[in-house]
mmCIF file of C-alpha atoms in Angstrom:
data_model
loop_
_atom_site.group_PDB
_atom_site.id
_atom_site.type_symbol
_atom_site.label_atom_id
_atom_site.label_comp_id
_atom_site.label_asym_id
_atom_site.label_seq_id
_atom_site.Cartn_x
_atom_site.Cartn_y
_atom_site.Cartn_z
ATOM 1 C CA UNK A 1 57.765 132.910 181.631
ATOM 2 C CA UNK A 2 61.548 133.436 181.188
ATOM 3 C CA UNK A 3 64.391 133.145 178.685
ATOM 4 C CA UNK A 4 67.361 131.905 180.228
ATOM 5 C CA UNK A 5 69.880 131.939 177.067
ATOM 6 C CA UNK A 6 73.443 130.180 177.291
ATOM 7 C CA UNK A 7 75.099 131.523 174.318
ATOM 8 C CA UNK A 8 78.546 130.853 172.526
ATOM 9 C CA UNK A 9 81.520 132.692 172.401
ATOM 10 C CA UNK A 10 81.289 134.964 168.604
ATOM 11 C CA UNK A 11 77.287 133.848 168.336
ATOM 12 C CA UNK A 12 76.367 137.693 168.736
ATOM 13 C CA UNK A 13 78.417 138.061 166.098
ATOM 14 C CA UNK A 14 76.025 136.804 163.495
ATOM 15 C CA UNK A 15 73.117 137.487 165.209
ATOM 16 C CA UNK A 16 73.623 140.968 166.234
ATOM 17 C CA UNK A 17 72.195 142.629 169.732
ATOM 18 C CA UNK A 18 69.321 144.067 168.250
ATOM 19 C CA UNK A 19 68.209 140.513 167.424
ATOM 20 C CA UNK A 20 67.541 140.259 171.149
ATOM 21 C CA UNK A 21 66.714 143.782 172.187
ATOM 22 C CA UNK A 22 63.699 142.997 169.160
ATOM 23 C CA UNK A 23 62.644 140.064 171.177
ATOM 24 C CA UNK A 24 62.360 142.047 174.390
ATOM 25 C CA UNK A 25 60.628 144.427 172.910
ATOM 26 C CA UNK A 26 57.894 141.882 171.341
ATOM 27 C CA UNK A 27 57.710 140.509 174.582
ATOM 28 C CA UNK A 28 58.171 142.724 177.421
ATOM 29 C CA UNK A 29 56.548 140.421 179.909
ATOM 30 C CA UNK A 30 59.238 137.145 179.219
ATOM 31 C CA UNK A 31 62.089 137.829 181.580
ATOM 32 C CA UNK A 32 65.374 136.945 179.401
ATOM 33 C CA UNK A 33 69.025 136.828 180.779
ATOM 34 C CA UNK A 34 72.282 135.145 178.008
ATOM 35 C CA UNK A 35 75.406 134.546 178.848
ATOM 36 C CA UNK A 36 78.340 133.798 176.686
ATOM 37 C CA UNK A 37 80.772 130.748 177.320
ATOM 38 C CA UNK A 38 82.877 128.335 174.872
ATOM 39 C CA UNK A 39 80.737 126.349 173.123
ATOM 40 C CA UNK A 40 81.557 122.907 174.530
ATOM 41 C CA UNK A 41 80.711 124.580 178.109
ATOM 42 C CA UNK A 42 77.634 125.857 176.589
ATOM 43 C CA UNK A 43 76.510 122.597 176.126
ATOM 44 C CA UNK A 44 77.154 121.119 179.195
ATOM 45 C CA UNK A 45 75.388 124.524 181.118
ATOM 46 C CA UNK A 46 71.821 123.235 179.319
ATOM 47 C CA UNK A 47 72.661 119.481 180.334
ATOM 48 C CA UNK A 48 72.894 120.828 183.637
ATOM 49 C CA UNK A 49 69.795 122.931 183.379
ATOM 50 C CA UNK A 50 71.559 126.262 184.268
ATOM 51 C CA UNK A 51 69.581 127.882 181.138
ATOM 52 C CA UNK A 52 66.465 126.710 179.297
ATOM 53 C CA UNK A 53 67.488 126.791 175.693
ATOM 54 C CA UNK A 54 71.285 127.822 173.760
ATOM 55 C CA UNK A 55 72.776 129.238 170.451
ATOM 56 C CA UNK A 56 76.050 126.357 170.220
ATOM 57 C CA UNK A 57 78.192 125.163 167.487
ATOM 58 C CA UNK A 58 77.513 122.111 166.001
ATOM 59 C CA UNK A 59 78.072 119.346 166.155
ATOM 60 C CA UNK A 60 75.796 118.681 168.570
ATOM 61 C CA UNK A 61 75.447 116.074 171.293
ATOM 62 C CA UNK A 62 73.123 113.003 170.072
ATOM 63 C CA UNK A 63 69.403 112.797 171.334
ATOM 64 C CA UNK A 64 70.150 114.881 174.178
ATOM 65 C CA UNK A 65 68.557 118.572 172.567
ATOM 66 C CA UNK A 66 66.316 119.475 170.060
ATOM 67 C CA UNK A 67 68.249 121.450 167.277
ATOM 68 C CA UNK A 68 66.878 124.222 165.213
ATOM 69 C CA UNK A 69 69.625 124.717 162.370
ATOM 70 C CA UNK A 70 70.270 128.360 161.860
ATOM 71 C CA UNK A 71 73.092 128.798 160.236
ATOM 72 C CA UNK A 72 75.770 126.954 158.121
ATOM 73 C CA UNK A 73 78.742 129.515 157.890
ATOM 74 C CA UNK A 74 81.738 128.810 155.668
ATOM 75 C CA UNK A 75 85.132 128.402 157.323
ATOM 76 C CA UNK A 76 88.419 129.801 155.297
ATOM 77 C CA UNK A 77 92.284 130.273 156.186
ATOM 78 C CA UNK A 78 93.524 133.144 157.405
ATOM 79 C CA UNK A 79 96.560 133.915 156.337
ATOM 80 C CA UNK A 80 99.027 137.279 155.752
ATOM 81 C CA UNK A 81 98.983 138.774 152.661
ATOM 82 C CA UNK A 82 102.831 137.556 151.941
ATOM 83 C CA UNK A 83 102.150 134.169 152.510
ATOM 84 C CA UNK A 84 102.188 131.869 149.900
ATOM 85 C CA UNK A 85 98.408 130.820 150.019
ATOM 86 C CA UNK A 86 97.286 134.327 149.902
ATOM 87 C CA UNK A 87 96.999 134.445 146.117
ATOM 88 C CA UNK A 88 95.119 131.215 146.106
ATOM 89 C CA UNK A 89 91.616 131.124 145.352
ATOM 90 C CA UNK A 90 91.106 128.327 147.612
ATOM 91 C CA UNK A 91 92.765 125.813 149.525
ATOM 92 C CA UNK A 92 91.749 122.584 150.640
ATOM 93 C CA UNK A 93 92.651 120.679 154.131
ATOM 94 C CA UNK A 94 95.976 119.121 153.317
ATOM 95 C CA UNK A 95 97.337 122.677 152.861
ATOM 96 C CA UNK A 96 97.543 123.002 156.896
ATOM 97 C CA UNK A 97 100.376 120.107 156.512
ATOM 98 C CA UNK A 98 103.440 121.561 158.040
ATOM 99 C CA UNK A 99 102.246 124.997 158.419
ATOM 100 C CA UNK A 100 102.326 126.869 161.850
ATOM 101 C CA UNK A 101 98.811 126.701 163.207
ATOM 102 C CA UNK A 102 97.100 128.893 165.876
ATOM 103 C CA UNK A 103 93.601 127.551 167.301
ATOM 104 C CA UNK A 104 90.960 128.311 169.428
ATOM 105 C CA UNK A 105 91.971 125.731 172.187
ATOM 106 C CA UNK A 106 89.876 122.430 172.916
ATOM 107 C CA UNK A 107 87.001 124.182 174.712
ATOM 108 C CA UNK A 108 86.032 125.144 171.015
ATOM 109 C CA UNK A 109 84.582 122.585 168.940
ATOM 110 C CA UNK A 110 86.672 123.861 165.335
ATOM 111 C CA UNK A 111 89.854 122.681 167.655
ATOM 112 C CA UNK A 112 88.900 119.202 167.402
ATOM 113 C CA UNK A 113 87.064 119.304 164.057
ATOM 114 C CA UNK A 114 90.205 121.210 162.082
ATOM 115 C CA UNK A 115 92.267 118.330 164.303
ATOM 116 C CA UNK A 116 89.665 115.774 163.004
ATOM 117 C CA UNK A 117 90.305 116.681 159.234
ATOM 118 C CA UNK A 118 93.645 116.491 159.157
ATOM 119 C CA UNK A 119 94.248 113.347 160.842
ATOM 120 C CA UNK A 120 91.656 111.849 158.218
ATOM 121 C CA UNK A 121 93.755 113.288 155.970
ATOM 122 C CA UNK A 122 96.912 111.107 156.964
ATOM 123 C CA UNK A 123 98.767 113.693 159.325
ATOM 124 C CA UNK A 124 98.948 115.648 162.209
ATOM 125 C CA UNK A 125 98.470 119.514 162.729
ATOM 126 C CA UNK A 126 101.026 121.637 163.808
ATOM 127 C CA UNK A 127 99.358 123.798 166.174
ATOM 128 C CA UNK A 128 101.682 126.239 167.746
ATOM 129 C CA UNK A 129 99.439 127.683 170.107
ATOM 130 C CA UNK A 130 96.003 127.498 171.518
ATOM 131 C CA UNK A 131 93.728 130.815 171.966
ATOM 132 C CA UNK A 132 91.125 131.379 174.000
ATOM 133 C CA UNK A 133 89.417 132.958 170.689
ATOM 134 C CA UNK A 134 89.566 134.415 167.461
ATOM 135 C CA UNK A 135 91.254 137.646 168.590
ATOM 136 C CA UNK A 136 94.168 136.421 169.367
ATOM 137 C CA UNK A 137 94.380 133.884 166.123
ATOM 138 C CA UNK A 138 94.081 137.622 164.141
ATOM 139 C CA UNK A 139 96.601 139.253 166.159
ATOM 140 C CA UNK A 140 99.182 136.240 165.728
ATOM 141 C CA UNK A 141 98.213 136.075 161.772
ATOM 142 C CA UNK A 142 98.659 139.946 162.076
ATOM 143 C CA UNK A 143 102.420 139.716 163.371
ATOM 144 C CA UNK A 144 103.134 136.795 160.704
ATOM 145 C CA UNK A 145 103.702 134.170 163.717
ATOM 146 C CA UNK A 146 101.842 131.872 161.566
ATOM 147 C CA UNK A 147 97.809 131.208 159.783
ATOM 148 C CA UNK A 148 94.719 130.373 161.297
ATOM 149 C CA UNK A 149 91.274 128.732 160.619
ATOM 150 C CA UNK A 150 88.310 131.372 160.688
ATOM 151 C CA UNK A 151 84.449 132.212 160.137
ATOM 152 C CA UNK A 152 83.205 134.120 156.979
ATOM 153 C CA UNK A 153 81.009 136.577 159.339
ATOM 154 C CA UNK A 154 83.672 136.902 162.193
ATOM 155 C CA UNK A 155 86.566 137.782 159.424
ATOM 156 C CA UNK A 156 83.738 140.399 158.068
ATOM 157 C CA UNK A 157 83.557 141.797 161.514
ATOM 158 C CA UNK A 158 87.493 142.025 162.383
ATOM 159 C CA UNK A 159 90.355 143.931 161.816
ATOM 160 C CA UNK A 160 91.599 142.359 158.869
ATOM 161 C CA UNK A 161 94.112 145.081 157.272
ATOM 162 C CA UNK A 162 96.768 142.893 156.101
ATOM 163 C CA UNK A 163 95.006 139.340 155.918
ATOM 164 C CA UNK A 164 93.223 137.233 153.436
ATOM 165 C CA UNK A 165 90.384 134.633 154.284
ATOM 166 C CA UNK A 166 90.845 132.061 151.334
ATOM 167 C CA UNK A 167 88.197 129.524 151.337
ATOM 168 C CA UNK A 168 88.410 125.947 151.565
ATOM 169 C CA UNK A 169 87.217 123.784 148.525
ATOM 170 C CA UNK A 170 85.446 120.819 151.052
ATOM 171 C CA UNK A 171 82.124 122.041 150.993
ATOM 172 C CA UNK A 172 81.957 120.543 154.560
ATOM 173 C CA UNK A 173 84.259 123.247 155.891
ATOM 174 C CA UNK A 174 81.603 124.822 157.601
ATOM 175 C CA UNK A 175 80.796 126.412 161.283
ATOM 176 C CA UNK A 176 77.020 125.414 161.939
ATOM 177 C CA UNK A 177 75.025 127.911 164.194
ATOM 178 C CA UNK A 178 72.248 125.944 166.313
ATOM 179 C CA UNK A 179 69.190 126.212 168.320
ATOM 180 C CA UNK A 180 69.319 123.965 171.275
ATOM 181 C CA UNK A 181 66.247 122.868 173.506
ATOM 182 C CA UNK A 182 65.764 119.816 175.583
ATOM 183 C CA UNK A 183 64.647 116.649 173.954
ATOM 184 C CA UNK A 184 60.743 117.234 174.238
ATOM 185 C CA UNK A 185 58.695 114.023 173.520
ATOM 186 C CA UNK A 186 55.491 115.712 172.135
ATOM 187 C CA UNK A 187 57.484 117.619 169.648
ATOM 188 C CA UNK A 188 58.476 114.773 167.368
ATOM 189 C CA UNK A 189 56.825 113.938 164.156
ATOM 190 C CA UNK A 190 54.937 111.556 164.423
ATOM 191 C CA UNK A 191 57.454 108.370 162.569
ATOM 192 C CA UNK A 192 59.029 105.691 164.386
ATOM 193 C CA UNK A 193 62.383 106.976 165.978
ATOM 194 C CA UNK A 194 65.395 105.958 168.512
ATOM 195 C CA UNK A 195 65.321 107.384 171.955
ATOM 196 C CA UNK A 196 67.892 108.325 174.213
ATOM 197 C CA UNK A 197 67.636 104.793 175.594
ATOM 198 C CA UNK A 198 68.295 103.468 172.092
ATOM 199 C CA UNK A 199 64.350 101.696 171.882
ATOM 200 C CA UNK A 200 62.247 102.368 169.049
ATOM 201 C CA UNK A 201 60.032 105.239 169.890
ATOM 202 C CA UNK A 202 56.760 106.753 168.081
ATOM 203 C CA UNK A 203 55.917 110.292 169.166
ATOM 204 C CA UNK A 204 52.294 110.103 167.919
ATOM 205 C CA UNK A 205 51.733 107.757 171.085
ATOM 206 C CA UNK A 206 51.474 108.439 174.920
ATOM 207 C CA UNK A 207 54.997 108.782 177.076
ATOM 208 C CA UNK A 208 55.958 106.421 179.110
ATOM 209 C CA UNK A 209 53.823 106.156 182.702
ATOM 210 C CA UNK A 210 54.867 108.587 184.947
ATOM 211 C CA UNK A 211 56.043 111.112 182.055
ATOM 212 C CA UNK A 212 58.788 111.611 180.176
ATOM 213 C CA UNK A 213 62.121 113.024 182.266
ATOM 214 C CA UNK A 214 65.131 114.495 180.049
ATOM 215 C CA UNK A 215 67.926 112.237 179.940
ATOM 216 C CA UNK A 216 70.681 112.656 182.762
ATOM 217 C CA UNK A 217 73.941 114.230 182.429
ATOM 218 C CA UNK A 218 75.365 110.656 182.780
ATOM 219 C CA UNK A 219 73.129 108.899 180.282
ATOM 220 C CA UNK A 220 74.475 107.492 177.341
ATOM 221 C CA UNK A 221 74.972 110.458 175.009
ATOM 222 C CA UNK A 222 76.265 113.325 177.443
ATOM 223 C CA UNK A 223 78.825 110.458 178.586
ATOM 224 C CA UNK A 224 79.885 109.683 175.176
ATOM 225 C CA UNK A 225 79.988 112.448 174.100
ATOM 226 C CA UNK A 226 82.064 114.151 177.035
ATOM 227 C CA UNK A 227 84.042 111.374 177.763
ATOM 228 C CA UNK A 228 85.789 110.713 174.186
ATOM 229 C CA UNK A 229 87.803 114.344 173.452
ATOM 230 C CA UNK A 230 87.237 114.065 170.177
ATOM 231 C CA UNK A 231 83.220 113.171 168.987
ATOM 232 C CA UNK A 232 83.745 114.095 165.312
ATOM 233 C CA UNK A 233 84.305 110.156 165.607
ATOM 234 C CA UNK A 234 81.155 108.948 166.573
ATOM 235 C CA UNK A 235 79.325 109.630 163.358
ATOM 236 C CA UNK A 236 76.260 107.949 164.509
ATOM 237 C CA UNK A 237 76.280 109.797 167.362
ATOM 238 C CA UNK A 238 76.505 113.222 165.609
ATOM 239 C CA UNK A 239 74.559 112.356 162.601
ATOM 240 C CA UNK A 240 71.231 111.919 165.068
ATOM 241 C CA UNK A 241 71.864 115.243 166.900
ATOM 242 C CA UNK A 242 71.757 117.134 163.356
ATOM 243 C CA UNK A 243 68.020 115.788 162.836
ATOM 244 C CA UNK A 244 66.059 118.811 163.345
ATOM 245 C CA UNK A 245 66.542 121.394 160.646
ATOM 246 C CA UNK A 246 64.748 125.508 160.351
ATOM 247 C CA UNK A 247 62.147 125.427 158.024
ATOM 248 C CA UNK A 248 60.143 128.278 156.539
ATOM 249 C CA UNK A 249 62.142 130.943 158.867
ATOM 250 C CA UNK A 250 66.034 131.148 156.804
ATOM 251 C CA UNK A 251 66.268 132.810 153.557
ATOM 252 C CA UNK A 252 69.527 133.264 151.363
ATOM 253 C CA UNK A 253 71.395 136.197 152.590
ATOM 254 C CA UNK A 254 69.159 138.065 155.429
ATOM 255 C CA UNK A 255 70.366 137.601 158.801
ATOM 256 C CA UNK A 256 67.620 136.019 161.388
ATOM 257 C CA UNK A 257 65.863 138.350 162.872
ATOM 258 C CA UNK A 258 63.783 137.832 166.015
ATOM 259 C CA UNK A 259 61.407 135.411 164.200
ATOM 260 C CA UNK A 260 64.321 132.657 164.614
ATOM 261 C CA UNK A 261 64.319 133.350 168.296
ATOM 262 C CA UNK A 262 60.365 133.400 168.825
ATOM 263 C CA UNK A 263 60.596 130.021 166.828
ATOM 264 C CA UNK A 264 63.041 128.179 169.114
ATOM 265 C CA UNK A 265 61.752 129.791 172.715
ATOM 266 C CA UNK A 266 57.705 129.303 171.759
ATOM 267 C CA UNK A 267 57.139 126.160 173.584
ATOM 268 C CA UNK A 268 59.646 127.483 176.438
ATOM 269 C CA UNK A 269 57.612 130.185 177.533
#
């Protein structure tokens, strides 16, 4: 069998290469291949079959994947240490009101959901300049250009002389690292359910005749989901493609290892 993993930009981060070099070497007989790509690409890449399974940032699209939740990570503002907020021992969303804002531009999913917050706040973000990562939002921070939004591990893992990550108080300021795998009929419990076509759907019983086929790049979720810019909207939508979560794998603290990925690639190869 193979492993053909689409991964998102910072993902290795968290995970670390030896995560994957420990899969290999459990399995030296699976040929596995990853690439890296924003995560909104990465998404679309596994809608359009060009890898079998994907680490992405949530939120995820609908019915369209199975998700195996592996990590909620806090987010924080990143800020110099002269700023006025760097003495705070948190912050909360209406904070960014008026303040110069660099982003990770819209092929990032925190563009639209730090956009999202604020708007249901009552205002609009002033973002100053989009990045094509989180390099760039340190560097800017760095020079005192203006603050940024970041990820507890990725702040761990930069140059941070001179800047404070101060935590937000919402405790749904979070950066959710997930599993994704095509929809698979047979791997639903066995309870009454809404398919991709929106009809009730019990997983305990046979597919449809002929077999089950993925749903289409096209088909109501991917187009929702692709054509509105902004998805944080569609809570329904959303709220479905959370469903699956990790069970008896995560524990408080430890990194996954290659257990998580065995887990999420067994029925692939």
């Amino acid at each position: 069998g193979s492993v053909d993993l689409l991964m998102a930009y910072d993902v290795i981060r968290y995970l670390t290469p030896e995560c994957i070099m420990d899969f290999q070497r459990m399995y030296p007989n699976i040929s596995f291949s990853f690439q890296e790509y924003p995560d909104r690409i990465v998404e679309r890449m596994l809608i359009e079959k060009k890898g079998n399974v994907a680490l992405a940032i949530g939120p995820f699209v609908g019915d369209c994947f199975d998700v195996l939740s592996l990590k909620k990570c806090s987010l924080g503002l990143l800020v110099y240490e002269e700023h006025p907020l760097a003495k705070r021992k948190q912050v909360c969303v209406e904070d960014l009101m008026d303040e110069k804002l660099y982003l990770e531009n819209s092929s990032f999913k925190l563009n639209e959901f730090i956009q999202s917050k604020c708007w249901n706040k009552g205002f609009e973000p002033n973002i100053v300049f989009e990045t094509n990562g989180f390099d760039m939002c340190y560097k800017m921070c760095r020079m005192k250009k203006g603050i940024s939004v970041t990820v507890d591990f990725i702040h761990d893992d930069m140059k941070t002389d001179g800047l404070v990550m101060v935590p937000f108080e919402e405790k749904d300021m979070v950066w959710e690292i997930g599993l994704l795998t095509w929809w698979c009929w047979m791997n639903r419990p066995a309870s009454k359910t809404a398919g991709p076509s929106g009809h009730e759907r019990s997983s305990n019983s046979a597919p449809p005749a002929g077999g089950y086929s993925p749903p289409s790049p096209r088909q109501h979720c991917v187009s929702s989901y692709y054509d509105d810019p902004f998805p944080d909207r569609n809570v329904e939508l959303i709220s479905r493609g959370r469903s699956a979560v990790l069970q008896g794998l995560r524990k408080r603290g430890r990194k996954p290892g290659a257990g998580y990925l065995v887990a999420g690639f067994r029925h692939i190869v």
